[in-house]
Coordinates of C-alpha atoms and ligand atoms in Angstrom, one line a residue:
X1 CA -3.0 29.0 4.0
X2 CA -0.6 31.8 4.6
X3 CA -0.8 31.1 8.6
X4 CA 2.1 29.3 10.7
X5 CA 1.4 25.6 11.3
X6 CA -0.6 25.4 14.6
X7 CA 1.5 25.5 17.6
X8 CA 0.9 23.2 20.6
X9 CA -1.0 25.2 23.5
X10 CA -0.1 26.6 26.8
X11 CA -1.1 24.8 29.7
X12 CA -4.5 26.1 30.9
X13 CA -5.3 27.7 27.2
X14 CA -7.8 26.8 25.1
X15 CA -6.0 24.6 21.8
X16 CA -5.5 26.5 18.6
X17 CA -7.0 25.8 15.8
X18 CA -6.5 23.4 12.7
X19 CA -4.2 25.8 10.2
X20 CA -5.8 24.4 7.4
X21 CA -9.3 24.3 7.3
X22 CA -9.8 26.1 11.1
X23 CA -10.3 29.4 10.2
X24 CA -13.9 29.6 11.4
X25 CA -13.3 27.6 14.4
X26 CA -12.9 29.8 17.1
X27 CA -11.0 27.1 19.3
X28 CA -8.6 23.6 18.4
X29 CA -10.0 20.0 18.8
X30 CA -9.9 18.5 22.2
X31 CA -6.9 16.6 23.1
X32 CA -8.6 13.2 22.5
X33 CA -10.3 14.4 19.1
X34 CA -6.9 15.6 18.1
X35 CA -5.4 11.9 19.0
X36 CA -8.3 9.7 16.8
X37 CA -8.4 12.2 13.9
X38 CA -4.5 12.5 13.0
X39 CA -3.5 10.0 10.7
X40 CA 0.4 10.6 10.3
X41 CA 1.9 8.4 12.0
X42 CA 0.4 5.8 8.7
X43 CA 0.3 8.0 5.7
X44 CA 3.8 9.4 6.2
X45 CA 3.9 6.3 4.0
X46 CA 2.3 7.9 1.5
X47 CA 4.6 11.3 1.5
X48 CA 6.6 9.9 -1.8
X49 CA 3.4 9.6 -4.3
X50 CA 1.4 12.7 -2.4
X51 CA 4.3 14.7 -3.7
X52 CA 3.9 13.2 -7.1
X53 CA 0.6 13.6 -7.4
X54 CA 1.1 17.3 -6.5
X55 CA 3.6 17.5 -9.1
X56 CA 1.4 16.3 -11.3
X57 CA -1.7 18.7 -10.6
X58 CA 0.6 21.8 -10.2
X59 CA 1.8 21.4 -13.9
X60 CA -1.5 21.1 -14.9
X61 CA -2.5 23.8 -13.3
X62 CA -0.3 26.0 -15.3
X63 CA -0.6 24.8 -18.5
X64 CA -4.4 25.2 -18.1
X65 CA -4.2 28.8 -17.3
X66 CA -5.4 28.2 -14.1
X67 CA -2.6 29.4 -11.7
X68 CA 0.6 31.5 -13.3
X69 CA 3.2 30.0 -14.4
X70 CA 5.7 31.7 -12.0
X71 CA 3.7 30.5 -9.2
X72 CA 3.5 27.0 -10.8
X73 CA 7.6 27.5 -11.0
X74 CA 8.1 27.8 -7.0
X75 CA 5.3 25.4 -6.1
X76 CA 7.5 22.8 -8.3
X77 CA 10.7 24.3 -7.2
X78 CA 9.1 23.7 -3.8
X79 CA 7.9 20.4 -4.1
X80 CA 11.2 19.0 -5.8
X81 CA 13.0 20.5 -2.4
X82 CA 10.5 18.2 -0.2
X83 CA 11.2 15.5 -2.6
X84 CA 14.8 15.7 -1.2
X85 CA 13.9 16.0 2.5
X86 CA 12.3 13.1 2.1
X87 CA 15.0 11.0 0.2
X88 CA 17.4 12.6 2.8
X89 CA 15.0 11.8 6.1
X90 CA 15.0 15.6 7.0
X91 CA 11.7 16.5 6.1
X92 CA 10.1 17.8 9.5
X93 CA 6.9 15.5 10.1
X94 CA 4.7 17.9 12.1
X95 CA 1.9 15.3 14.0
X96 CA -0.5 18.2 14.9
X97 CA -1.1 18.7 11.0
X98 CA -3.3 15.8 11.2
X99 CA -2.0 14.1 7.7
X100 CA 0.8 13.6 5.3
X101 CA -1.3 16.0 2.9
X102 CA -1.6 18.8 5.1
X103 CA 2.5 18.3 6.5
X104 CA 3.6 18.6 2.4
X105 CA 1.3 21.6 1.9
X106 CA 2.6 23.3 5.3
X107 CA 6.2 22.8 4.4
X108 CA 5.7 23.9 1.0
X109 CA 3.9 27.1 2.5
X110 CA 7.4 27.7 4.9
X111 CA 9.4 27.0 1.5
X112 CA 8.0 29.0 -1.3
X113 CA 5.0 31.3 1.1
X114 CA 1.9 32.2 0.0
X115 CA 1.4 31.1 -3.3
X116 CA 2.2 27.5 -1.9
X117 CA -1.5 27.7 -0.9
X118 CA -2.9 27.9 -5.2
X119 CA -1.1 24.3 -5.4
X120 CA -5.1 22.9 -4.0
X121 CA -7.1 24.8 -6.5
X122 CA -9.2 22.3 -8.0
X123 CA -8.3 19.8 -5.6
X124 CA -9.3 18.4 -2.3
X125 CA -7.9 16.0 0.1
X126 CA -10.5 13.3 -1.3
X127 CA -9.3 12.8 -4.7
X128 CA -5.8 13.9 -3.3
X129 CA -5.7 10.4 -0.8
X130 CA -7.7 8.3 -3.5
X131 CA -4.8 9.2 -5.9
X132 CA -1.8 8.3 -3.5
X133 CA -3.2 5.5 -2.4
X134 CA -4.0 4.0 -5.4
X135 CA 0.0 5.0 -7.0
X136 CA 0.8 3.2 -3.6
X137 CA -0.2 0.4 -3.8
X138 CA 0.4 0.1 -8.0
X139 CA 3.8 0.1 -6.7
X140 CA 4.0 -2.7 -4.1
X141 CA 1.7 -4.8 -6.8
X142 CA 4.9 -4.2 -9.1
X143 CA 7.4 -4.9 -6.2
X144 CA 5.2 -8.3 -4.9
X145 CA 5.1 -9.4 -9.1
X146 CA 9.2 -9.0 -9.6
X147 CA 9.0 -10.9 -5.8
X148 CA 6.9 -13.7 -7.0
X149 CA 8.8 -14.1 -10.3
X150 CA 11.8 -14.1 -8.6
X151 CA 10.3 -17.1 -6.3
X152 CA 9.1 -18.9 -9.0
X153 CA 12.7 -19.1 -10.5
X154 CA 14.1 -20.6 -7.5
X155 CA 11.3 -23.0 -7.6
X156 CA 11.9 -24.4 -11.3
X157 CA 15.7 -24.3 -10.3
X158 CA 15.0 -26.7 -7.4
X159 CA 12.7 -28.6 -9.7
X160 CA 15.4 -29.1 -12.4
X161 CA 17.5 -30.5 -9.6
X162 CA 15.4 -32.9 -8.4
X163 CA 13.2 -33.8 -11.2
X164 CA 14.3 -37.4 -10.8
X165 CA 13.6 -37.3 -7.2
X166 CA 10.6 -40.0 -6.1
X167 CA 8.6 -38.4 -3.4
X168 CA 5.6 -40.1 -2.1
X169 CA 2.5 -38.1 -3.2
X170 CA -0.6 -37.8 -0.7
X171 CA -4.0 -37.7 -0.6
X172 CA -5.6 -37.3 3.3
X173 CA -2.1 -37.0 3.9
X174 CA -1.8 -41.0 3.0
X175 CA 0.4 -42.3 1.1
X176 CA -1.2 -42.1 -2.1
X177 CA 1.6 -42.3 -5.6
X178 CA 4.9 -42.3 -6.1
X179 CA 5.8 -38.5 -8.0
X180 CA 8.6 -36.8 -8.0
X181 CA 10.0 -33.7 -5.8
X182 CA 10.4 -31.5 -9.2
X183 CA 6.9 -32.3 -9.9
X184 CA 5.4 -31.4 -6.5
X185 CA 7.4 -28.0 -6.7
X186 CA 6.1 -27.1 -9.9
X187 CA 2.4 -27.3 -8.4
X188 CA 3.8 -23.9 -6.7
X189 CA 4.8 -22.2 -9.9
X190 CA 1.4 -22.8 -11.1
X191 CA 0.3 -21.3 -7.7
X192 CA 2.3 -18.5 -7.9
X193 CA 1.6 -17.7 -11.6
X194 CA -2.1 -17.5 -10.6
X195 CA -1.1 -15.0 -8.1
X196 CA 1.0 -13.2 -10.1
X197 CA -2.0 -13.0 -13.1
X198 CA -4.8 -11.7 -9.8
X199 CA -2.4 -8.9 -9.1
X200 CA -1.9 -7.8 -12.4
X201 CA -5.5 -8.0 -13.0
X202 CA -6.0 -5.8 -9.9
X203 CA -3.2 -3.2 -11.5
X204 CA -5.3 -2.9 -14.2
X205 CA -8.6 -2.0 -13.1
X206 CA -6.4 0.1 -10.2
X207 CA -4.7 2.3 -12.6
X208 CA -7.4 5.1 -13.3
X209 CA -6.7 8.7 -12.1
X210 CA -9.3 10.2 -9.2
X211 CA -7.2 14.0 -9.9
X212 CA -10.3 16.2 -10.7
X213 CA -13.2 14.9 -8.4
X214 CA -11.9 17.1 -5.9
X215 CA -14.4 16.8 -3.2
X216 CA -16.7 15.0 -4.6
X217 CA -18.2 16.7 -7.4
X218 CA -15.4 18.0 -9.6
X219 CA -14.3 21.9 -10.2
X220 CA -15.7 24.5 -11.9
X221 CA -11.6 24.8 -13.3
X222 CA -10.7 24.7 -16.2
X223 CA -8.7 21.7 -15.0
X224 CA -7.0 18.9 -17.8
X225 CA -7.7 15.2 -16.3
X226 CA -5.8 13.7 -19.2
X227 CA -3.0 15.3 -18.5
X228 CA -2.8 14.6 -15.0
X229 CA -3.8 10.7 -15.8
X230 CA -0.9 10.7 -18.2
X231 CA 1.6 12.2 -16.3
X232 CA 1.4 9.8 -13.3
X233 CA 0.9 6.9 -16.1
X234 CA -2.8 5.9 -15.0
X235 CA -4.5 4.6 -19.0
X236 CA -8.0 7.6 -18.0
X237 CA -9.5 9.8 -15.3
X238 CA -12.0 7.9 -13.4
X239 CA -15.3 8.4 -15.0
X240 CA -17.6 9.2 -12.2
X241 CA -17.0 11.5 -10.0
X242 CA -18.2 10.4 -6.5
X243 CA -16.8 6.8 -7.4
X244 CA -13.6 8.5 -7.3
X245 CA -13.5 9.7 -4.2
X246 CA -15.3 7.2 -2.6
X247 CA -13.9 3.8 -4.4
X248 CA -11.4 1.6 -2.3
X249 CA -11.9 -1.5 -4.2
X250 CA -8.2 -0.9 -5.4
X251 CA -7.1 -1.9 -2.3
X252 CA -9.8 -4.3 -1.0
X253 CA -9.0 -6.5 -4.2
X254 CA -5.2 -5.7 -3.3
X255 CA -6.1 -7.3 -0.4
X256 CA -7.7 -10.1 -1.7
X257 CA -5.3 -11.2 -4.3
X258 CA -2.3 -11.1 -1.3
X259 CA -4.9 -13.1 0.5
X260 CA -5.2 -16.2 -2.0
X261 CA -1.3 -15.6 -2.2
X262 CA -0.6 -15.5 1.5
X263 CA -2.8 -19.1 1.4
X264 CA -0.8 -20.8 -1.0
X265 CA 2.5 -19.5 0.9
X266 CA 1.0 -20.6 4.1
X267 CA 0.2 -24.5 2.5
X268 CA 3.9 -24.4 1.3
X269 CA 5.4 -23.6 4.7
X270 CA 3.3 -26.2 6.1
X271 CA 5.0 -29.0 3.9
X272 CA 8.4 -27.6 5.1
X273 CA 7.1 -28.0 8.6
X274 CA 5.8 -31.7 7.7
X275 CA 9.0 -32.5 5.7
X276 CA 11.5 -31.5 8.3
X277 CA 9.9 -33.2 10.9
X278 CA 11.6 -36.5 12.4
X279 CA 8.3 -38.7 11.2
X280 CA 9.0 -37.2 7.7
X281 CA 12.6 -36.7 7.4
X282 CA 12.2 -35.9 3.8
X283 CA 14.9 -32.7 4.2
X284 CA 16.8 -30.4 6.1
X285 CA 16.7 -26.7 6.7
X286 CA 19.9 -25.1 6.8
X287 CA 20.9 -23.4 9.8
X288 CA 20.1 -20.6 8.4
X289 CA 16.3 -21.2 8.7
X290 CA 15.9 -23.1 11.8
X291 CA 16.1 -22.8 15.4
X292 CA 17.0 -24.7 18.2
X293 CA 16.3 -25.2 21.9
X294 CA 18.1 -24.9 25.1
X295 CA 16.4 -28.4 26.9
X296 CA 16.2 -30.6 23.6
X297 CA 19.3 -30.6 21.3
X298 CA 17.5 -33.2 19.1
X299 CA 15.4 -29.9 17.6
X300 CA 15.6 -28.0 15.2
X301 CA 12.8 -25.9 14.7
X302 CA 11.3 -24.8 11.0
X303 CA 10.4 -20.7 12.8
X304 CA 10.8 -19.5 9.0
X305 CA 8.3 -21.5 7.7
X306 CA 6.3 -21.7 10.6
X307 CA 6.1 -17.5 10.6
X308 CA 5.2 -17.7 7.1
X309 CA 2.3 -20.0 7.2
X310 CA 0.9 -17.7 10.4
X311 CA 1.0 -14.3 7.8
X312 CA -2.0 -15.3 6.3
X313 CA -3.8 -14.3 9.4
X314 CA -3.0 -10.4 9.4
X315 CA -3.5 -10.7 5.5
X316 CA -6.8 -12.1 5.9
X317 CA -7.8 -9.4 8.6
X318 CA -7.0 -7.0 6.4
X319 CA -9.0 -7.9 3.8
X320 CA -11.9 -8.3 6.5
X321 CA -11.3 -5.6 8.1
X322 CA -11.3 -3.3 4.8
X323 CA -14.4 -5.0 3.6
X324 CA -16.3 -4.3 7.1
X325 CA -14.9 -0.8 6.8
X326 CA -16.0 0.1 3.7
X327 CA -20.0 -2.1 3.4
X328 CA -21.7 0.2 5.4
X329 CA -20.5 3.6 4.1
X330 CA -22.8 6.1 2.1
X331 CA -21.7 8.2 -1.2
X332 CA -19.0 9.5 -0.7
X333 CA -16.0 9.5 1.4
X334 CA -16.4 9.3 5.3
X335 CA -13.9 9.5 7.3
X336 CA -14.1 6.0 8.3
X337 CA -12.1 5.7 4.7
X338 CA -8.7 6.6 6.7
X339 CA -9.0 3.9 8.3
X340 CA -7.7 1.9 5.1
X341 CA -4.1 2.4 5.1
X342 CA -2.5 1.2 8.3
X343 CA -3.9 -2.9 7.6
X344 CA -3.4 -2.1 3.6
X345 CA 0.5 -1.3 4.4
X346 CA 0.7 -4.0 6.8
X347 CA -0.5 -6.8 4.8
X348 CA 1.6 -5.5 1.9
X349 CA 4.5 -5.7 4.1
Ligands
LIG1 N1 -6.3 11.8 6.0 C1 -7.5 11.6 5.2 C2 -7.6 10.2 4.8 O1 -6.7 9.5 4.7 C3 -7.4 12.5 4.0 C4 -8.7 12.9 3.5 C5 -9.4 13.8 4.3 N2 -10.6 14.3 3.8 C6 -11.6 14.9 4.5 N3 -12.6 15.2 3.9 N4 -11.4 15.1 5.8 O2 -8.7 9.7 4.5

């Protein structure tokens, strides 16, 4: 732990190796290796919540007994400085340190030296990721919730307007009965408040601690997994072990709830592109939301909605594209796993 972050090789010179975990490797990974294995340039994402979590183990550490307590003072002096890079977009992102978990550890180690390196006793990167990951995305399911509430506000607003507004109401896209334009909104509240109740669901089952698998099998520590569940407000420690450490359900049913969600934004934009068009004529988008052409000044085009209704497509590929990841993988992580965050954080986005 004490070496320098690996440097980038000579020309002609055989690649260093990893500072981390390369100690017994006589030379680096080859240049392509090096290019499919580092993950950075996607978990950077997760540099707010690894620091949490590390804040979280290092106090544990040293209430336990486990690593001193003036040790356990630097390492949170240490992490509390990174904390501010980050805020402050100085923190140095290093590439050839493969991941977000190795860059925090490195800068830590150029920070407080050498006892920067006790902060991954009883850990290991695989409980480590499964705990960001899982803080993550408990925070965007908070963010998408005040979202959606916020949405369905402006929808009962716009239904109180227009609750005496007739609409024709379709079924096959006839003509079917008369309702009104409040009504038809309020369908979408309903929608939403479905979504809204799948997410929270989701947070719920999500919010269990994997601090204390390590690997895959735990620590001979004397480690406290209460006490790190408590202090990054998950309700328990994960039960089992190699379910820890291998579980991405978390994000799969993420996935799957912003999926349904994504659907029912999608059939909404759909009526704004069949309402604003000149065989409808039922209303018009402000300027604000709507394009025009060059050729035909009779358009104006509905791109908002039109862009919305088309999300649904990188949502749903995330969710495939998780599930297909993750169906074929044994007990317990593979690397195959790091594959989860870059379509996760899309879709969220
Ligand atoms: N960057 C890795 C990921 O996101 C971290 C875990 C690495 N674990 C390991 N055993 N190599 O999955």
């Amino acid at each position: 732990m004490a070496k320098p972050p690996t440097k980038s090789s000579a020309p002609g010179s055989p690649p260093t190796a990893n500072a981390m975990w390369g100690g017994r490797f006589a030379s680096g990974p080859a240049a392509v290796m090096a290019a499919i294995n580092t993950s950075l340039d996607v978990d950077k994402r997760l540099a707010a919540e690894d620091v949490e979590g590390s804040l979280a183990h290092a106090e544990m550490l040293g209430a336990q007994g486990i690593v001193p307590q003036a040790d356990v003072t630097s390492i949170i002096d240490g992490l509390k400085k990174i904390q501010n890079e980050l805020a402050a977009g100085s923190f140095p992102f290093r590439p050839e340190m493969e991941d977000i978990h190795m860059n925090v550890e490195a800068r830590l180690a150029e920070l407080i030296g050498d006892a920067a390196g006790r902060l991954h006793t009883a850990r290991s990167r695989n409980d480590q990721v499964a705990t960001d990951f899982r803080l993550w995305v408990r925070r965007q399911i908070d963010a998408i919730d005040r979202g959606l509430q916020e949405l369905q506000r402006a929808l009962i607003d716009k239904a109180e307007a227009e609750a005496a507004t007739i609409m024709p109401g379709f079924t096959h896209l006839q003509t079917a009965q008369p309702v009104t334009f409040g009504h038809h909104l309020l369908a979408y509240v309903e929608m939403l408040g479905r979504d809204r109740s799948r997410f929270k669901d989701a947070r719920q089952r999500l919010n269990e601690s994997p601090l204390g698998a390590a690997a895959l099998a735990g620590t001979s520590f004397p480690i406290d997994r209460h006490r790190t569940a408590m202090a990054l407000e998950f309700t328990a420690p994960m039960a089992n072990s190699l379910d820890a450490v291998a579980d991405r359900d978390f994000a799969i049913e993420f996935l799957a709830a912003a999926s349904i969600c994504a659907m029912h934004m999608s059939r909404f934009a759909e009526e704004i592109v069949l309402w604003c068009s000149a065989q409808f004529q039922f209303i018009r988008l402000s300027d604000a939301f709507t394009t025009g052409s060059s050729i035909m000044p009779q358009k104006r085009n509905p791109d908002a909605a039109e862009l919305s209704r088309a999300k649904i497509g990188r949502i749903l590929g995330a969710f495939t594209g998780l599930l297909t990841v993750m169906k074929g993988l044994p007990l317990t992580y593979s690397k195959d796993m790091q594959e989860d965050k870059a379509s996760t954080f899309d879709a969220a986005d």
